[in-house]
PDB file of C-alpha atoms and ligand atoms in Angstrom:
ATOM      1  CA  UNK V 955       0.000   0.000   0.000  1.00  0.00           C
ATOM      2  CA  UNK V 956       2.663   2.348   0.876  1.00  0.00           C
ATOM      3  CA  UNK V 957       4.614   1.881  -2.474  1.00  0.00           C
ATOM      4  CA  UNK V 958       1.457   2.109  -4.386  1.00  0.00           C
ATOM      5  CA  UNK V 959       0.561   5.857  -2.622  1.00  0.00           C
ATOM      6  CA  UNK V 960       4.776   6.368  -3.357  1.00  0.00           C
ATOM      7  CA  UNK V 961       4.127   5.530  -6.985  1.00  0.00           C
ATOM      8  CA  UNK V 962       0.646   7.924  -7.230  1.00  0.00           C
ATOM      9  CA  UNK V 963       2.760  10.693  -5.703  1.00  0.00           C
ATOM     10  CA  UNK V 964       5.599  10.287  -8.102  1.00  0.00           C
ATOM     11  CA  UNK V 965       3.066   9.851 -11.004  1.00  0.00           C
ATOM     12  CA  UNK V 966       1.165  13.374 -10.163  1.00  0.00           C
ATOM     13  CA  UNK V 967       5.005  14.965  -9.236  1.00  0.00           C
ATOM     14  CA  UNK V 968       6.089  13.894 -13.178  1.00  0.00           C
ATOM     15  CA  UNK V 969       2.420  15.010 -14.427  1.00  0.00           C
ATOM     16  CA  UNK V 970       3.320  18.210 -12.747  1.00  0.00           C
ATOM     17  CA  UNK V 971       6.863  18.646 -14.601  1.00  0.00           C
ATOM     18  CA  UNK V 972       5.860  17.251 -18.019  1.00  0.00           C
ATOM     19  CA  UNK V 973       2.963  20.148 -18.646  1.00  0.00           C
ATOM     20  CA  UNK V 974       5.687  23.089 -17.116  1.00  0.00           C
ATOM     21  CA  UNK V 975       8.201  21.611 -19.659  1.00  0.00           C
ATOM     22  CA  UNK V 976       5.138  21.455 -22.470  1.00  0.00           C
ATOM     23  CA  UNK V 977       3.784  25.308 -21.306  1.00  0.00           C
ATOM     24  CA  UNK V 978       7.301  26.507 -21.069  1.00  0.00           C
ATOM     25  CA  UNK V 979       8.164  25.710 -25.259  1.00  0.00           C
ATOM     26  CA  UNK V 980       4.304  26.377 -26.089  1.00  0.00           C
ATOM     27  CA  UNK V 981       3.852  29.748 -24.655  1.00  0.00           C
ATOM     28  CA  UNK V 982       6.709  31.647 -26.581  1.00  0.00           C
ATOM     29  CA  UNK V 983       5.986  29.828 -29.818  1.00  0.00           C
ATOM     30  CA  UNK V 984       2.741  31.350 -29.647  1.00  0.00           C
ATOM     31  CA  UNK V 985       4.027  34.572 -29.061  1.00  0.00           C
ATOM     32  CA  UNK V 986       6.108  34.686 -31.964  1.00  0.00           C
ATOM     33  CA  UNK V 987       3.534  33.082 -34.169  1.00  0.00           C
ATOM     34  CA  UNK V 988       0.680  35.789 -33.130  1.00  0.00           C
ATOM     35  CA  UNK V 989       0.019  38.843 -35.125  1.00  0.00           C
ATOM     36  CA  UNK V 990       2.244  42.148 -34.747  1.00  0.00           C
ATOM     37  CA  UNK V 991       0.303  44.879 -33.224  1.00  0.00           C
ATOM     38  CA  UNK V 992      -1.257  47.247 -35.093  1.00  0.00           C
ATOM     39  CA  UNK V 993       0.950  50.080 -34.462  1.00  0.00           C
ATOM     40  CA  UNK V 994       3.622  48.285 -35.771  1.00  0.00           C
ATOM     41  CA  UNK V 995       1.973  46.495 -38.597  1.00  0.00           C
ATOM     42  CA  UNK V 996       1.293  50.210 -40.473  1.00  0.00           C
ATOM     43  CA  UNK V 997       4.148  50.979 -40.663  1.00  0.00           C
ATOM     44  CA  UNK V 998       3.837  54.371 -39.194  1.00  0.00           C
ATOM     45  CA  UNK V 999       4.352  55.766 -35.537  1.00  0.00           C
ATOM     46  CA  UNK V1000       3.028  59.395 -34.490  1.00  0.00           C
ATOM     47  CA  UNK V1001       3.531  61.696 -31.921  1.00  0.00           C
ATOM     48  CA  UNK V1002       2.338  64.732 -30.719  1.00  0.00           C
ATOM     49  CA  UNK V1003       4.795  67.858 -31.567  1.00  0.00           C
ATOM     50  CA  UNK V1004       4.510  69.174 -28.002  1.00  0.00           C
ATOM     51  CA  UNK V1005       5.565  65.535 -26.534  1.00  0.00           C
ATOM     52  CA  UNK V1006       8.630  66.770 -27.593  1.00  0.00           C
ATOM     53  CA  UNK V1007      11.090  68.568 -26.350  1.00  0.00           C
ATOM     54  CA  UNK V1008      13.507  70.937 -28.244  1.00  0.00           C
ATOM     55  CA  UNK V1009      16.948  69.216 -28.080  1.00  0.00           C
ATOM     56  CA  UNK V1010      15.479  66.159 -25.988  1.00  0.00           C
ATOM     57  CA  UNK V1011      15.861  62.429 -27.854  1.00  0.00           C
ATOM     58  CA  UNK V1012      12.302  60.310 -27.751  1.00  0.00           C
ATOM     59  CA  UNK V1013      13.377  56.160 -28.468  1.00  0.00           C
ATOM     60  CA  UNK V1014      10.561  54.452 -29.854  1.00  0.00           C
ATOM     61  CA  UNK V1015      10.379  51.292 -31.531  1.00  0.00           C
ATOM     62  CA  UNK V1016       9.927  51.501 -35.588  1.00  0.00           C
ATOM     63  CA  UNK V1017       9.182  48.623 -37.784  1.00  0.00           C
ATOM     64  CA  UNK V1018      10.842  46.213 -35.325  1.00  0.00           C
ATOM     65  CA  UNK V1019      13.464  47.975 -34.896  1.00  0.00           C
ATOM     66  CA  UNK V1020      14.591  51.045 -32.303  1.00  0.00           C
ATOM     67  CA  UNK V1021      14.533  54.670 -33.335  1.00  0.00           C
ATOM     68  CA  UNK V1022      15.236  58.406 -32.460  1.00  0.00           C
ATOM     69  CA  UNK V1023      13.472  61.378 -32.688  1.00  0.00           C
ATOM     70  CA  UNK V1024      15.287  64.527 -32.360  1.00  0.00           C
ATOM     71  CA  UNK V1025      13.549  67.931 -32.500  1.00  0.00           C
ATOM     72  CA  UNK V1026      16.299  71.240 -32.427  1.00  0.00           C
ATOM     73  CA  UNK V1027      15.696  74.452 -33.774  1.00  0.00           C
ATOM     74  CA  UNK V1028      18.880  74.307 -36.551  1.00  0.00           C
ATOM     75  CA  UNK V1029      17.585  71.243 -38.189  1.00  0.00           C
ATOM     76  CA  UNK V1030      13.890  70.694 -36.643  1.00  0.00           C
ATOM     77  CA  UNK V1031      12.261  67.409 -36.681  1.00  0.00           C
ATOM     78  CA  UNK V1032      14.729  64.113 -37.203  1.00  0.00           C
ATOM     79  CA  UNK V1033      13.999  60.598 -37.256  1.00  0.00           C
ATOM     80  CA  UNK V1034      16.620  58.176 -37.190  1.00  0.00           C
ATOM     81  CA  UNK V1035      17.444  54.431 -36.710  1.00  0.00           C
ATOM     82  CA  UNK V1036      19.106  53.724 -33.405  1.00  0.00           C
ATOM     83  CA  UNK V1037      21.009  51.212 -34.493  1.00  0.00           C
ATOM     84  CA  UNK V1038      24.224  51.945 -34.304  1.00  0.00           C
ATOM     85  CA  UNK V1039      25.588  50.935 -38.213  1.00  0.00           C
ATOM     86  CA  UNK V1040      28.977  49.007 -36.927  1.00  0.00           C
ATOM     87  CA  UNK V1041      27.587  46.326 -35.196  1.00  0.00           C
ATOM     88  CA  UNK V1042      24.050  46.965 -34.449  1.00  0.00           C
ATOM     89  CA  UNK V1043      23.861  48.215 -30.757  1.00  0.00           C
ATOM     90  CA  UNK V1044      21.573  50.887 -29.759  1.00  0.00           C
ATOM     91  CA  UNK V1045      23.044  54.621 -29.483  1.00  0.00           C
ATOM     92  CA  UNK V1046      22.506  56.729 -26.740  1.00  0.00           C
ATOM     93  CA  UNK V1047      21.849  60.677 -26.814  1.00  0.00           C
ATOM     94  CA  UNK V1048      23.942  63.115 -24.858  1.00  0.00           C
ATOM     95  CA  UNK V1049      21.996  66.035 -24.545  1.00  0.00           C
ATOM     96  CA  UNK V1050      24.783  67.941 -23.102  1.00  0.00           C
ATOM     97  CA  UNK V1051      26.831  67.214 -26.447  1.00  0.00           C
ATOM     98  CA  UNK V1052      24.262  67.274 -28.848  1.00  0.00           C
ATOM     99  CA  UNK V1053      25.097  63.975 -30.386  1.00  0.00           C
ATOM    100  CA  UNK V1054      24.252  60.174 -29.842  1.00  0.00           C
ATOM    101  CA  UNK V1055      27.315  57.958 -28.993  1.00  0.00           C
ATOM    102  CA  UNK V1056      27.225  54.142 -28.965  1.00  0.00           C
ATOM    103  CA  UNK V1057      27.887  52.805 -25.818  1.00  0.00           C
ATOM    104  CA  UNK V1058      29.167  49.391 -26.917  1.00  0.00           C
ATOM    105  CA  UNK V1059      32.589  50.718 -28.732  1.00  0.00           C
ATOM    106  CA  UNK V1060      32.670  54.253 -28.543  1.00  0.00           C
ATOM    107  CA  UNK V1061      31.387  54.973 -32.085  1.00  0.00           C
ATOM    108  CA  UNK V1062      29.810  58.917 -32.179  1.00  0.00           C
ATOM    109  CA  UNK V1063      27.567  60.744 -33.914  1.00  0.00           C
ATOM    110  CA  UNK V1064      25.800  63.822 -34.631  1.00  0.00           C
ATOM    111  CA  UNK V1065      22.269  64.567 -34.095  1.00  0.00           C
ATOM    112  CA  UNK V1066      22.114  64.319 -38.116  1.00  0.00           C
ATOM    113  CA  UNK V1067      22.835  60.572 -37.607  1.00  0.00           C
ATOM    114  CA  UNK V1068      26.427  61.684 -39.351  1.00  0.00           C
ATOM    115  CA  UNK V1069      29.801  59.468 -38.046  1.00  0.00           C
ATOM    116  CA  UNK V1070      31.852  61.955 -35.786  1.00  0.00           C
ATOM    117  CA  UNK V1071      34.142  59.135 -34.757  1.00  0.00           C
ATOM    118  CA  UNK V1072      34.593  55.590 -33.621  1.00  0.00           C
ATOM    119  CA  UNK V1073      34.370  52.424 -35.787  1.00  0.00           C
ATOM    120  CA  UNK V1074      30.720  52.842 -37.418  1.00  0.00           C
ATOM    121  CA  UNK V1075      31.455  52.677 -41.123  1.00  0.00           C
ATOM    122  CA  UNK V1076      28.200  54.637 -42.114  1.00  0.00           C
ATOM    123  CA  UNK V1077      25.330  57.331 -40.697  1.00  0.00           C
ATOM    124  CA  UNK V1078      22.047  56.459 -38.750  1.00  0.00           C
ATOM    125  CA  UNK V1079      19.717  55.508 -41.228  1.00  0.00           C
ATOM    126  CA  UNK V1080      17.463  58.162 -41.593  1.00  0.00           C
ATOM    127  CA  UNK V1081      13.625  57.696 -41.046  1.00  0.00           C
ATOM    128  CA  UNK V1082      10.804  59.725 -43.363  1.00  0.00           C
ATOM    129  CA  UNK V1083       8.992  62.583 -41.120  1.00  0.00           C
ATOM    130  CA  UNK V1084       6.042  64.718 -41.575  1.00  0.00           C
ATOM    131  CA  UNK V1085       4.270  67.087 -39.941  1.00  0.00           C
ATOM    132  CA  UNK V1086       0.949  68.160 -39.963  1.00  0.00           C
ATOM    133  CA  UNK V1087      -1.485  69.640 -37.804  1.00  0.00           C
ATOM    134  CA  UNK V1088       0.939  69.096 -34.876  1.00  0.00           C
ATOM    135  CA  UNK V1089       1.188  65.551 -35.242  1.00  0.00           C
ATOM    136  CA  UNK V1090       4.705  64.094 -36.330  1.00  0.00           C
ATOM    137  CA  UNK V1091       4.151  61.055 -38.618  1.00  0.00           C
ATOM    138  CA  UNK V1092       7.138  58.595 -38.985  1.00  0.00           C
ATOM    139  CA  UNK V1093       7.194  56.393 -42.244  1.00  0.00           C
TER     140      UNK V1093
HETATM  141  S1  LIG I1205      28.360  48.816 -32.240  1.00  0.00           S
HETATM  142 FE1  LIG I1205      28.385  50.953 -32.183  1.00  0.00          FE
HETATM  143  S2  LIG I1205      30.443  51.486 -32.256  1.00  0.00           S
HETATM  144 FE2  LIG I1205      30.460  49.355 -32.337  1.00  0.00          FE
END
């Protein structure tokens, strides 16, 4: 009797493992089989002009990806990719400096997305912007 109540426990301990194993593989499959959001999907992001700052950097995430917007009175509105072009980290922005630098080696640039120095071998991609009624539209 006591090795049959053993053998129950061990049988509803193994139950217990084999559906965490099974959730654990099933739950992020479905999340990267599930539709993007919508947002994403269009292919445009927006913002509100006021949202931003003059010479402040707003990250947001673009077609998968990360991305900059930069608003300064020389230049206006900029969108940019954040990835930094040598090996794909994301840049940071120095307000203080006026420029993004990469944090992983040292690569700069300025708030045009243009190499200053460091290894990157080209500019931040630049993103389409438009403006209308307030409303900055990227894409
Ligand atoms: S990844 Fe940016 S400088 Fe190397």
């Amino acid at each position: 009797m006591e090795n049959r109540d053993r053998r129950k426990f061990l049988g509803v301990c193994l139950g217990g493992i084999a559906s965490a194993s099974i959730a654990a593989v099933a739950y992020p499959l479905f999340r990267y089989l599930s539709p993007i959001p919508e947002q994403e999907n269009s292919g445009k992001v927006t913002f509100q002009e006021s949202d931003i700052p003059e010479g402040e950097a707003k990250f947001f995430q673009y077609a998968g990806s990360a991305a900059v917007l930069i608003k300064n009175k020389e230049q206006g509105v900029i969108a940019l990719s954040a990835v930094c072009t040598h090996l794909g980290c994301i840049v940071q922005w120095q307000k203080e400096r006026g420029e993004f630098l990469c944090p992983c080696h040292a690569g700069r640039y300025t708030a045009q997305g243009l190499v200053i120095s460091g290894p990157p071998p080209k500019p931040l991609q630049p993103l389409h912007v438009s403006i209308a009624n307030g409303t900055i539209t990227i894409g």
